Amino acid sequence: MNLYKGIHIIVIQLGNMKKMRIKNLGFSSGQYLVVIDDSVAVELGVRPHERVKVSYNGREVVAIVNVARNIPSNMILANEDILEELNVKEGDYVNIEPAPIPLSIKYIKDRLRGVRLSYDEVKAIVEDIVSGRLSEIELTALVTATHYLGMSIEEMYYFSKAMIETGERLELNKKPILDKHSIGGVPGDKTTMIVVPIIASLGYVIPKTSSRAITSPAGTADRVEVLAPVELNIDEVREVVLKTNGCMVWGGALQLAPADDKIIQVEYPLAIDPFFVPSIMAKKGSVGATHVVIDIPVGRGAKVKTIGDGHYIARYFIEVGRRLGMQVVCALTYGEEPIGYA
Amino acid sequence: MNLYKGIHIIVIQLGNMKKMRIKNLGFSSGQYLVVIDDSVAVELGVRPHERVKVSYNGREVVAIVNVARNIPSNMILANEDILEELNVKEGDYVNIEPAPIPLSIKYIKDRLRGVRLSYDEVKAIVEDIVSGRLSEIELTALVTATHYLGMSIEEMYYFSKAMIETGERLELNKKPILDKHSIGGVPGDKTTMIVVPIIASLGYVIPKTSSRAITSPAGTADRVEVLAPVELNIDEVREVVLKTNGCMVWGGALQLAPADDKIIQVEYPLAIDPFFVPSIMAKKGSVGATHVVIDIPVGRGAKVKTIGDGHYIARYFIEVGRRLGMQVVCALTYGEEPIGYA
């Protein structure tokens, strides 16, 4: 009986496996992407945005499926990330078969129904975000659902921790490590450029990463770049900090909490940011911060409108920080007008 | 003063316009897609999933931007839909510039904040869905937000009406036109194959469209296909119905309420269907139905668990139908076991 079952499964798998010629899409995107003809998708039994396993010579990747028309039925278009990972050349034959659905998608569907997530479930989701196994639809659903459902303080901690664990970490083997962050929303903020040198000059370690602006004229990283290079890699950051006590660099060049960077790509076009506490705390945790000041500008034009809301949000940062082993202090600041000569 | 303003605007636009060589991605997807290098995206000031205008020789399209790496900075990868629409050949130079953000995205952001939409706003959203101007992130946010916020009966009517108006319509110039639909969820349903011939034999017109199954073994369209071709175009449907009073065809081969088909592509992987009332009513409206029976299977394993919920849902169908000029009757049926020899 077991033997028959085994044979049955093998037959099904062979039936859904196809040998196809690989063609290079000619770009690299940090996620494994393939495009196949719609008739091939039906034949394989995969729908758009589901996943296929592409294998060649003992190597394999799981890729998100895009379905299109007018593609020869024995051809699979793949981005360079796939050709590199499989070490395969355009024109070679690779094996394609439907890939099992990642467990994290079940957890996202649970989340959509309002279920709170355990640490293992959050970790599975974050790992799949980082490795590009989630489609944009699934990631957007997670972000939008969280916008409506909110996050428990446990989930904020779980996401922060999982984001830290799935990224690079700055190891300085020093204590204390100081850091600061503003949740933003007020133009003209140049605090970092003043605070970091002061802290460093007093003998404290402060490895500060900042973001660039894309649509606004300048983010802190852009401002710093007028004076010094900001695109350092993690080894260069370590070198600079060990020498000078501080740094001001662009976070995007590092791989600190990369899940956060992918979540932001979805939040930005929708103008919502339900992950802002884990986002910030994960970046602080990734540089090993032990003492952190969070600036919460409050005012009608800022992200946080009232002092009451500011206190509420401050408690999240302090408690998530405590669980991550950081001492967090929040400063509610005046956010009703631009800071300095904006 | 006005003149200076005009010059200023021209200068900004020229600064953000780029001549680039177009390269064919080699597939067609029903949506305009381009891929550019991340450095080019920064130069143009567009972020991933935003839109660019691609123009050539007096023709232009608005395409969704995908950002990747390792693409020559003077090259834009475009799918075949774009090359066809612009009548341009691989290697030719096209103009690229950032496209304005569609108004519908503002309305989707309003919807995310809980705002109810007017008909004009719904129409703008549906038009942009059909023409592929919305990114998957924006469409998914609309679907997920609607899952949480629900839809007012006005919005159900607006979406139904807008979906009908943005698609093909079956014009039979006859009355009455009968139709039936089951909201599904119970295996083994073969009602259509029995009901349609009976209705047609009694002299009533019933142009029935059905869906295929992809992951389950068979949808109604698949079942009918055992006996007759189901991939008819709209002219063939008209011919068949005028001759025999009825038809049983695959809805996916027609262009009835195409916005619905795109919404379903997002709903399916998330296993949610907040648009089911407009989805169904739009398809009925597109074939000109005047009298419709909606089957609502009720039971613990079905989509609708209780008789109370069934009554609730029935009211939506009846009222939306009334506003669309259809007489709708709902049948709450026993949905606790498969129908017939499943």
GROMACS .gro file of N, CA, C and O in nm, chain A residues 23-30 35 42 45-50 66-72 77 80-81 84 105 108-109 111-114 135-138 140-141 144-149 213-215 264-266 268-272, chain B residues 23-30 35 42 45-50 66-72 77 80-81 84 105 108-109 111-114 135-138 140-141 144-149 213-215 264-266 268-272:
model
  456
   23LYS      N    1   1.613   3.120  -2.112
   23LYS     CA    2   1.655   3.241  -2.183
   23LYS      C    3   1.674   3.352  -2.080
   23LYS      O    4   1.595   3.364  -1.987
   24ASN      N    5   1.778   3.430  -2.096
   24ASN     CA    6   1.814   3.534  -2.000
   24ASN      C    7   1.730   3.660  -2.023
   24ASN      O    8   1.729   3.715  -2.132
   25LEU      N    9   1.659   3.705  -1.920
   25LEU     CA   10   1.583   3.829  -1.932
   25LEU      C   11   1.675   3.951  -1.937
   25LEU      O   12   1.633   4.060  -1.976
   26GLY      N   13   1.798   3.933  -1.892
   26GLY     CA   14   1.895   4.040  -1.909
   26GLY      C   15   1.900   4.139  -1.795
   26GLY      O   16   1.954   4.248  -1.810
   27PHE      N   17   1.842   4.103  -1.681
   27PHE     CA   18   1.857   4.191  -1.566
   27PHE      C   19   1.856   4.110  -1.438
   27PHE      O   20   1.817   3.994  -1.437
   28SER      N   21   1.897   4.176  -1.332
   28SER     CA   22   1.906   4.114  -1.201
   28SER      C   23   1.820   4.196  -1.107
   28SER      O   24   1.820   4.319  -1.113
   29SER      N   25   1.740   4.131  -1.020
   29SER     CA   26   1.645   4.209  -0.940
   29SER      C   27   1.645   4.175  -0.792
   29SER      O   28   1.562   4.225  -0.717
   30GLY      N   29   1.735   4.086  -0.750
   30GLY     CA   30   1.738   4.051  -0.609
   30GLY      C   31   1.630   3.952  -0.570
   30GLY      O   32   1.609   3.924  -0.452
   35VAL      N   33   0.940   3.390  -1.635
   35VAL     CA   34   0.820   3.418  -1.714
   35VAL      C   35   0.797   3.298  -1.804
   35VAL      O   36   0.889   3.254  -1.873
   42VAL      N   37  -0.069   2.638  -1.731
   42VAL     CA   38  -0.183   2.545  -1.715
   42VAL      C   39  -0.131   2.401  -1.712
   42VAL      O   40  -0.170   2.321  -1.626
   45GLY      N   41   0.024   2.335  -1.395
   45GLY     CA   42  -0.069   2.351  -1.283
   45GLY      C   43  -0.026   2.461  -1.186
   45GLY      O   44  -0.051   2.452  -1.066
   46VAL      N   45   0.041   2.565  -1.237
   46VAL     CA   46   0.074   2.679  -1.151
   46VAL      C   47   0.003   2.803  -1.203
   46VAL      O   48  -0.016   2.819  -1.323
   47ARG      N   49  -0.036   2.889  -1.111
   47ARG     CA   50  -0.100   3.015  -1.147
   47ARG      C   51   0.000   3.127  -1.134
   47ARG      O   52   0.104   3.111  -1.071
   48PRO      N   53  -0.031   3.243  -1.195
   48PRO     CA   54   0.060   3.358  -1.182
   48PRO      C   55   0.089   3.385  -1.035
   48PRO      O   56  -0.001   3.372  -0.952
   49HIS      N   57   0.210   3.419  -1.002
   49HIS     CA   58   0.255   3.455  -0.867
   49HIS      C   59   0.276   3.334  -0.778
   49HIS      O   60   0.316   3.349  -0.664
   50GLU      N   61   0.245   3.215  -0.827
   50GLU     CA   62   0.285   3.096  -0.752
   50GLU      C   63   0.432   3.070  -0.783
   50GLU      O   64   0.498   3.151  -0.849
   66ASN      N   65   0.574   3.445  -1.343
   66ASN     CA   66   0.496   3.542  -1.417
   66ASN      C   67   0.446   3.474  -1.543
   66ASN      O   68   0.520   3.400  -1.607
   67VAL      N   69   0.320   3.498  -1.575
   67VAL     CA   70   0.262   3.431  -1.690
   67VAL      C   71   0.238   3.534  -1.799
   67VAL      O   72   0.187   3.643  -1.772
   68ALA      N   73   0.278   3.500  -1.920
   68ALA     CA   74   0.261   3.593  -2.031
   68ALA      C   75   0.219   3.514  -2.155
   68ALA      O   76   0.191   3.395  -2.147
   69ARG      N   77   0.214   3.583  -2.268
   69ARG     CA   78   0.175   3.515  -2.391
   69ARG      C   79   0.287   3.530  -2.494
   69ARG      O   80   0.380   3.606  -2.475
   70ASN      N   81   0.276   3.451  -2.601
   70ASN     CA   82   0.371   3.458  -2.712
   70ASN      C   83   0.512   3.413  -2.675
   70ASN      O   84   0.610   3.459  -2.733
   71ILE      N   85   0.521   3.324  -2.576
   71ILE     CA   86   0.651   3.266  -2.543
   71ILE      C   87   0.650   3.122  -2.594
   71ILE      O   88   0.552   3.051  -2.573
   72PRO      N   89   0.756   3.079  -2.664
   72PRO     CA   90   0.759   2.940  -2.710
   72PRO      C   91   0.737   2.846  -2.591
   72PRO      O   92   0.785   2.873  -2.481
   77LEU      N   93   1.179   3.217  -1.953
   77LEU     CA   94   1.260   3.338  -1.939
   77LEU      C   95   1.295   3.353  -1.792
   77LEU      O   96   1.210   3.339  -1.705
   80GLU      N   97   1.876   3.727  -1.435
   80GLU     CA   98   2.017   3.687  -1.420
   80GLU      C   99   2.046   3.622  -1.285
   80GLU      O  100   2.135   3.537  -1.275
   81ASP      N  101   1.970   3.663  -1.182
   81ASP     CA  102   1.990   3.603  -1.050
   81ASP      C  103   1.980   3.450  -1.060
   81ASP      O  104   2.055   3.378  -0.993
   84GLU      N  105   2.279   3.290  -1.263
   84GLU     CA  106   2.399   3.291  -1.178
   84GLU      C  107   2.394   3.181  -1.072
   84GLU      O  108   2.488   3.105  -1.055
  105ILE      N  109   0.291   3.159   0.376
  105ILE     CA  110   0.169   3.211   0.312
  105ILE      C  111   0.046   3.170   0.392
  105ILE      O  112  -0.049   3.246   0.403
  108ILE      N  113   0.035   3.420   0.663
  108ILE     CA  114  -0.017   3.550   0.617
  108ILE      C  115  -0.169   3.542   0.602
  108ILE      O  116  -0.241   3.636   0.639
  109LYS      N  117  -0.219   3.431   0.551
  109LYS     CA  118  -0.365   3.415   0.540
  109LYS      C  119  -0.428   3.414   0.679
  109LYS      O  120  -0.536   3.470   0.699
  111ARG      N  121  -0.310   3.574   0.933
  111ARG     CA  122  -0.302   3.714   0.975
  111ARG      C  123  -0.418   3.795   0.914
  111ARG      O  124  -0.476   3.880   0.980
  112LEU      N  125  -0.451   3.764   0.787
  112LEU     CA  126  -0.562   3.831   0.720
  112LEU      C  127  -0.692   3.809   0.794
  112LEU      O  128  -0.782   3.892   0.793
  113ARG      N  129  -0.703   3.692   0.857
  113ARG     CA  130  -0.826   3.661   0.933
  113ARG      C  131  -0.818   3.713   1.075
  113ARG      O  132  -0.909   3.689   1.155
  114GLY      N  133  -0.709   3.781   1.110
  114GLY     CA  134  -0.700   3.844   1.241
  114GLY      C  135  -0.625   3.765   1.346
  114GLY      O  136  -0.616   3.807   1.461
  135SER      N  137   0.542   3.662  -0.320
  135SER     CA  138   0.509   3.750  -0.431
  135SER      C  139   0.471   3.887  -0.376
  135SER      O  140   0.445   3.903  -0.257
  136GLU      N  141   0.466   3.984  -0.466
  136GLU     CA  142   0.429   4.119  -0.423
  136GLU      C  143   0.287   4.124  -0.368
  136GLU      O  144   0.256   4.202  -0.278
  137ILE      N  145   0.200   4.040  -0.422
  137ILE     CA  146   0.062   4.034  -0.374
  137ILE      C  147   0.059   3.990  -0.228
  137ILE      O  148  -0.008   4.050  -0.145
  138GLU      N  149   0.137   3.887  -0.195
  138GLU     CA  150   0.137   3.834  -0.059
  138GLU      C  151   0.199   3.934   0.039
  138GLU      O  152   0.147   3.955   0.149
  140THR      N  153   0.216   4.263  -0.001
  140THR     CA  154   0.125   4.377   0.012
  140THR      C  155   0.007   4.343   0.103
  140THR      O  156  -0.037   4.427   0.182
  141ALA      N  157  -0.044   4.220   0.092
  141ALA     CA  158  -0.155   4.180   0.178
  141ALA      C  159  -0.113   4.183   0.324
  141ALA      O  160  -0.188   4.227   0.410
  144THR      N  161  -0.092   4.558   0.426
  144THR     CA  162  -0.224   4.622   0.435
  144THR      C  163  -0.304   4.564   0.551
  144THR      O  164  -0.371   4.638   0.625
  145ALA      N  165  -0.296   4.433   0.569
  145ALA     CA  166  -0.367   4.370   0.681
  145ALA      C  167  -0.316   4.427   0.813
  145ALA      O  168  -0.395   4.458   0.903
  146THR      N  169  -0.185   4.445   0.823
  146THR     CA  170  -0.127   4.496   0.947
  146THR      C  171  -0.169   4.642   0.970
  146THR      O  172  -0.189   4.685   1.083
  147HIS      N  173  -0.185   4.715   0.861
  147HIS     CA  174  -0.237   4.852   0.869
  147HIS      C  175  -0.374   4.853   0.939
  147HIS      O  176  -0.403   4.941   1.019
  148TYR      N  177  -0.458   4.755   0.910
  148TYR     CA  178  -0.591   4.751   0.971
  148TYR      C  179  -0.593   4.684   1.106
  148TYR      O  180  -0.663   4.727   1.197
  149LEU      N  181  -0.518   4.575   1.119
  149LEU     CA  182  -0.527   4.494   1.242
  149LEU      C  183  -0.436   4.548   1.351
  149LEU      O  184  -0.453   4.515   1.468
  213ALA      N  185   1.661   6.028   0.071
  213ALA     CA  186   1.528   6.061   0.021
  213ALA      C  187   1.526   6.027  -0.128
  213ALA      O  188   1.630   6.029  -0.193
  214ILE      N  189   1.411   5.995  -0.178
  214ILE     CA  190   1.400   5.970  -0.321
  214ILE      C  191   1.317   6.081  -0.384
  214ILE      O  192   1.356   6.144  -0.480
  215THR      N  193   1.201   6.109  -0.326
  215THR     CA  194   1.114   6.210  -0.386
  215THR      C  195   1.128   6.346  -0.318
  215THR      O  196   1.106   6.449  -0.381
  264ILE      N  197   0.936   4.832   0.317
  264ILE     CA  198   0.924   4.976   0.286
  264ILE      C  199   0.888   4.997   0.138
  264ILE      O  200   0.812   5.088   0.105
  265GLN      N  201   0.939   4.910   0.050
  265GLN     CA  202   0.907   4.922  -0.093
  265GLN      C  203   0.758   4.908  -0.121
  265GLN      O  204   0.707   4.954  -0.223
  266VAL      N  205   0.688   4.837  -0.033
  266VAL     CA  206   0.544   4.822  -0.047
  266VAL      C  207   0.471   4.935   0.026
  266VAL      O  208   0.370   4.987  -0.022
  268TYR      N  209   0.572   5.242   0.081
  268TYR     CA  210   0.590   5.374   0.023
  268TYR      C  211   0.479   5.414  -0.076
  268TYR      O  212   0.417   5.519  -0.060
  269PRO      N  213   0.450   5.329  -0.179
  269PRO     CA  214   0.347   5.372  -0.275
  269PRO      C  215   0.208   5.382  -0.212
  269PRO      O  216   0.120   5.447  -0.268
  270LEU      N  217   0.185   5.317  -0.099
  270LEU     CA  218   0.053   5.322  -0.036
  270LEU      C  219   0.046   5.429   0.073
  270LEU      O  220  -0.063   5.456   0.126
  271ALA      N  221   0.160   5.491   0.103
  271ALA     CA  222   0.166   5.596   0.205
  271ALA      C  223   0.115   5.547   0.340
  271ALA      O  224   0.041   5.616   0.410
  272ILE      N  225   0.148   5.423   0.376
  272ILE     CA  226   0.116   5.371   0.509
  272ILE      C  227   0.244   5.309   0.565
  272ILE      O  228   0.331   5.269   0.487
  365LYS      N  229   1.468   4.750  -2.576
  365LYS     CA  230   1.499   4.608  -2.598
  365LYS      C  231   1.375   4.527  -2.563
  365LYS      O  232   1.307   4.556  -2.465
  366ASN      N  233   1.344   4.427  -2.645
  366ASN     CA  234   1.223   4.347  -2.630
  366ASN      C  235   1.243   4.240  -2.523
  366ASN      O  236   1.337   4.161  -2.531
  367LEU      N  237   1.158   4.239  -2.423
  367LEU     CA  238   1.165   4.134  -2.320
  367LEU      C  239   1.118   4.000  -2.376
  367LEU      O  240   1.143   3.895  -2.316
  368GLY      N  241   1.047   4.004  -2.488
  368GLY     CA  242   1.012   3.878  -2.555
  368GLY      C  243   0.883   3.814  -2.507
  368GLY      O  244   0.861   3.696  -2.532
  369PHE      N  245   0.799   3.889  -2.437
  369PHE     CA  246   0.669   3.834  -2.402
  369PHE      C  247   0.566   3.946  -2.395
  369PHE      O  248   0.599   4.064  -2.389
  370SER      N  249   0.442   3.904  -2.392
  370SER     CA  250   0.328   3.995  -2.390
  370SER      C  251   0.246   3.959  -2.267
  370SER      O  252   0.228   3.842  -2.236
  371SER      N  253   0.201   4.061  -2.190
  371SER     CA  254   0.136   4.027  -2.063
  371SER      C  255   0.004   4.098  -2.040
  371SER      O  256  -0.056   4.086  -1.934
  372GLY      N  257  -0.042   4.176  -2.138
  372GLY     CA  258  -0.169   4.245  -2.120
  372GLY      C  259  -0.155   4.370  -2.036
  372GLY      O  260  -0.253   4.432  -1.996
  377VAL      N  261   1.152   4.757  -1.768
  377VAL     CA  262   1.254   4.734  -1.666
  377VAL      C  263   1.369   4.829  -1.696
  377VAL      O  264   1.418   4.834  -1.809
  384VAL      N  265   1.674   5.646  -1.040
  384VAL     CA  266   1.710   5.760  -0.955
  384VAL      C  267   1.722   5.886  -1.040
  384VAL      O  268   1.670   5.993  -1.006
  387GLY      N  269   1.394   6.002  -1.135
  387GLY     CA  270   1.310   6.035  -1.020
  387GLY      C  271   1.186   5.948  -1.009
  387GLY      O  272   1.082   5.993  -0.961
  388VAL      N  273   1.194   5.824  -1.055
  388VAL     CA  274   1.081   5.732  -1.037
  388VAL      C  275   1.123   5.616  -0.950
  388VAL      O  276   1.239   5.573  -0.952
  389ARG      N  277   1.032   5.567  -0.870
  389ARG     CA  278   1.057   5.453  -0.784
  389ARG      C  279   0.994   5.329  -0.845
  389ARG      O  280   0.909   5.339  -0.933
  390PRO      N  281   1.037   5.210  -0.800
  390PRO     CA  282   0.976   5.087  -0.852
  390PRO      C  283   0.824   5.094  -0.839
  390PRO      O  284   0.773   5.146  -0.738
  391HIS      N  285   0.752   5.045  -0.938
  391HIS     CA  286   0.605   5.038  -0.941
  391HIS      C  287   0.541   5.173  -0.972
  391HIS      O  288   0.420   5.180  -0.980
  392GLU      N  289   0.620   5.277  -0.985
  392GLU     CA  290   0.563   5.400  -1.037
  392GLU      C  291   0.555   5.387  -1.189
  392GLU      O  292   0.583   5.280  -1.244
  408ASN      N  293   0.968   4.858  -1.346
  408ASN     CA  294   1.039   4.762  -1.263
  408ASN      C  295   1.185   4.804  -1.261
  408ASN      O  296   1.240   4.842  -1.364
  409VAL      N  297   1.245   4.799  -1.145
  409VAL     CA  298   1.382   4.843  -1.132
  409VAL      C  299   1.471   4.722  -1.106
  409VAL      O  300   1.439   4.637  -1.024
  410ALA      N  301   1.580   4.714  -1.179
  410ALA     CA  302   1.670   4.600  -1.163
  410ALA      C  303   1.814   4.651  -1.173
  410ALA      O  304   1.838   4.772  -1.176
  411ARG      N  305   1.907   4.558  -1.173
  411ARG     CA  306   2.048   4.597  -1.183
  411ARG      C  307   2.110   4.534  -1.307
  411ARG      O  308   2.052   4.447  -1.370
  412ASN      N  309   2.228   4.579  -1.341
  412ASN     CA  310   2.304   4.523  -1.453
  412ASN      C  311   2.241   4.549  -1.589
  412ASN      O  312   2.255   4.470  -1.682
  413ILE      N  313   2.164   4.658  -1.600
  413ILE     CA  314   2.108   4.695  -1.729
  413ILE      C  315   2.186   4.817  -1.777
  413ILE      O  316   2.209   4.910  -1.699
  414PRO      N  317   2.231   4.818  -1.904
  414PRO     CA  318   2.303   4.936  -1.953
  414PRO      C  319   2.216   5.060  -1.931
  414PRO      O  320   2.095   5.055  -1.945
  419LEU      N  321   1.421   4.788  -2.108
  419LEU     CA  322   1.361   4.661  -2.148
  419LEU      C  323   1.210   4.679  -2.145
  419LEU      O  324   1.155   4.733  -2.050
  422GLU      N  325   0.637   4.303  -2.518
  422GLU     CA  326   0.591   4.316  -2.657
  422GLU      C  327   0.471   4.407  -2.673
  422GLU      O  328   0.454   4.472  -2.775
  423ASP      N  329   0.386   4.411  -2.567
  423ASP     CA  330   0.269   4.499  -2.572
  423ASP      C  331   0.312   4.642  -2.605
  423ASP      O  332   0.244   4.713  -2.680
  426GLU      N  333   0.454   4.678  -2.972
  426GLU     CA  334   0.341   4.675  -3.066
  426GLU      C  335   0.266   4.808  -3.066
  426GLU      O  336   0.240   4.865  -3.171
  447ILE      N  337  -0.512   5.637  -0.775
  447ILE     CA  338  -0.429   5.596  -0.662
  447ILE      C  339  -0.460   5.681  -0.539
  447ILE      O  340  -0.460   5.632  -0.427
  450ILE      N  341  -0.763   5.520  -0.402
  450ILE     CA  342  -0.730   5.396  -0.329
  450ILE      C  343  -0.672   5.429  -0.192
  450ILE      O  344  -0.705   5.366  -0.092
  451LYS      N  345  -0.587   5.531  -0.187
  451LYS     CA  346  -0.532   5.574  -0.057
  451LYS      C  347  -0.645   5.624   0.034
  451LYS      O  348  -0.644   5.598   0.155
  453ARG      N  349  -0.950   5.517   0.023
  453ARG     CA  350  -1.019   5.393   0.063
  453ARG      C  351  -0.945   5.326   0.178
  453ARG      O  352  -1.007   5.274   0.271
  454LEU      N  353  -0.811   5.327   0.173
  454LEU     CA  354  -0.730   5.268   0.280
  454LEU      C  355  -0.758   5.336   0.413
  454LEU      O  356  -0.749   5.275   0.518
  455ARG      N  357  -0.791   5.465   0.407
  455ARG     CA  358  -0.822   5.539   0.530
  455ARG      C  359  -0.968   5.527   0.570
  455ARG      O  360  -1.012   5.589   0.665
  456GLY      N  361  -1.045   5.449   0.492
  456GLY     CA  362  -1.183   5.422   0.531
  456GLY      C  363  -1.287   5.509   0.462
  456GLY      O  364  -1.406   5.499   0.491
  477SER      N  365  -0.030   4.929  -1.033
  477SER     CA  366   0.066   4.823  -1.004
  477SER      C  367  -0.003   4.717  -0.919
  477SER      O  368  -0.111   4.738  -0.864
  478GLU      N  369   0.061   4.601  -0.909
  478GLU     CA  370   0.004   4.493  -0.829
  478GLU      C  371  -0.008   4.533  -0.682
  478GLU      O  372  -0.099   4.490  -0.613
  479ILE      N  373   0.085   4.616  -0.635
  479ILE     CA  374   0.079   4.662  -0.497
  479ILE      C  375  -0.048   4.742  -0.474
  479ILE      O  376  -0.120   4.722  -0.376
  480GLU      N  377  -0.079   4.832  -0.566
  480GLU     CA  378  -0.197   4.917  -0.550
  480GLU      C  379  -0.326   4.836  -0.558
  480GLU      O  380  -0.419   4.857  -0.479
  482THR      N  381  -0.360   4.514  -0.497
  482THR     CA  382  -0.370   4.427  -0.379
  482THR      C  383  -0.415   4.508  -0.257
  482THR      O  384  -0.494   4.458  -0.176
  483ALA      N  385  -0.366   4.629  -0.244
  483ALA     CA  386  -0.406   4.713  -0.130
  483ALA      C  387  -0.557   4.741  -0.137
  483ALA      O  388  -0.626   4.737  -0.035
  486THR      N  389  -0.734   4.410  -0.034
  486THR     CA  390  -0.718   4.379   0.108
  486THR      C  391  -0.792   4.480   0.194
  486THR      O  392  -0.857   4.444   0.292
  487ALA      N  393  -0.785   4.607   0.156
  487ALA     CA  394  -0.858   4.710   0.232
  487ALA      C  395  -1.008   4.681   0.228
  487ALA      O  396  -1.076   4.692   0.330
  488THR      N  397  -1.057   4.640   0.112
  488THR     CA  398  -1.201   4.612   0.099
  488THR      C  399  -1.240   4.490   0.182
  488THR      O  400  -1.349   4.483   0.237
  489HIS      N  401  -1.146   4.396   0.193
  489HIS     CA  402  -1.168   4.279   0.279
  489HIS      C  403  -1.196   4.324   0.423
  489HIS      O  404  -1.282   4.268   0.491
  490TYR      N  405  -1.125   4.426   0.470
  490TYR     CA  406  -1.143   4.472   0.607
  490TYR      C  407  -1.257   4.572   0.621
  490TYR      O  408  -1.331   4.570   0.719
  491LEU      N  409  -1.268   4.663   0.525
  491LEU     CA  410  -1.364   4.773   0.539
  491LEU      C  411  -1.502   4.734   0.491
  491LEU      O  412  -1.600   4.798   0.526
  555ALA      N  413  -1.194   2.576  -1.369
  555ALA     CA  414  -1.117   2.559  -1.247
  555ALA      C  415  -0.971   2.551  -1.286
  555ALA      O  416  -0.938   2.511  -1.398
  556ILE      N  417  -0.885   2.591  -1.197
  556ILE     CA  418  -0.742   2.577  -1.226
  556ILE      C  419  -0.683   2.473  -1.131
  556ILE      O  420  -0.618   2.379  -1.172
  557THR      N  421  -0.711   2.486  -1.004
  557THR     CA  422  -0.651   2.393  -0.908
  557THR      C  423  -0.747   2.280  -0.870
  557THR      O  424  -0.703   2.172  -0.837
  606ILE      N  425  -0.976   3.914  -0.950
  606ILE     CA  426  -0.973   3.773  -0.908
  606ILE      C  427  -0.829   3.721  -0.902
  606ILE      O  428  -0.795   3.642  -0.814
  607GLN      N  429  -0.744   3.769  -0.994
  607GLN     CA  430  -0.603   3.726  -0.994
  607GLN      C  431  -0.533   3.764  -0.863
  607GLN      O  432  -0.433   3.702  -0.827
  608VAL      N  433  -0.580   3.867  -0.797
  608VAL     CA  434  -0.524   3.906  -0.668
  608VAL      C  435  -0.594   3.833  -0.553
  608VAL      O  436  -0.532   3.792  -0.456
  610TYR      N  437  -0.738   3.538  -0.555
  610TYR     CA  438  -0.715   3.394  -0.549
  610TYR      C  439  -0.599   3.355  -0.458
  610TYR      O  440  -0.616   3.273  -0.367
  611PRO      N  441  -0.478   3.412  -0.477
  611PRO     CA  442  -0.366   3.367  -0.389
  611PRO      C  443  -0.388   3.402  -0.242
  611PRO      O  444  -0.323   3.343  -0.156
  612LEU      N  445  -0.475   3.497  -0.213
  612LEU     CA  446  -0.498   3.537  -0.073
  612LEU      C  447  -0.619   3.466  -0.013
  612LEU      O  448  -0.644   3.476   0.107
  613ALA      N  449  -0.693   3.392  -0.098
  613ALA     CA  450  -0.811   3.319  -0.052
  613ALA      C  451  -0.914   3.412   0.014
  613ALA      O  452  -0.973   3.378   0.116
  614ILE      N  453  -0.929   3.531  -0.042
  614ILE     CA  454  -1.035   3.622   0.003
  614ILE      C  455  -1.111   3.669  -0.121
  614ILE      O  456  -1.054   3.669  -0.231
   0.00000   0.00000   0.00000
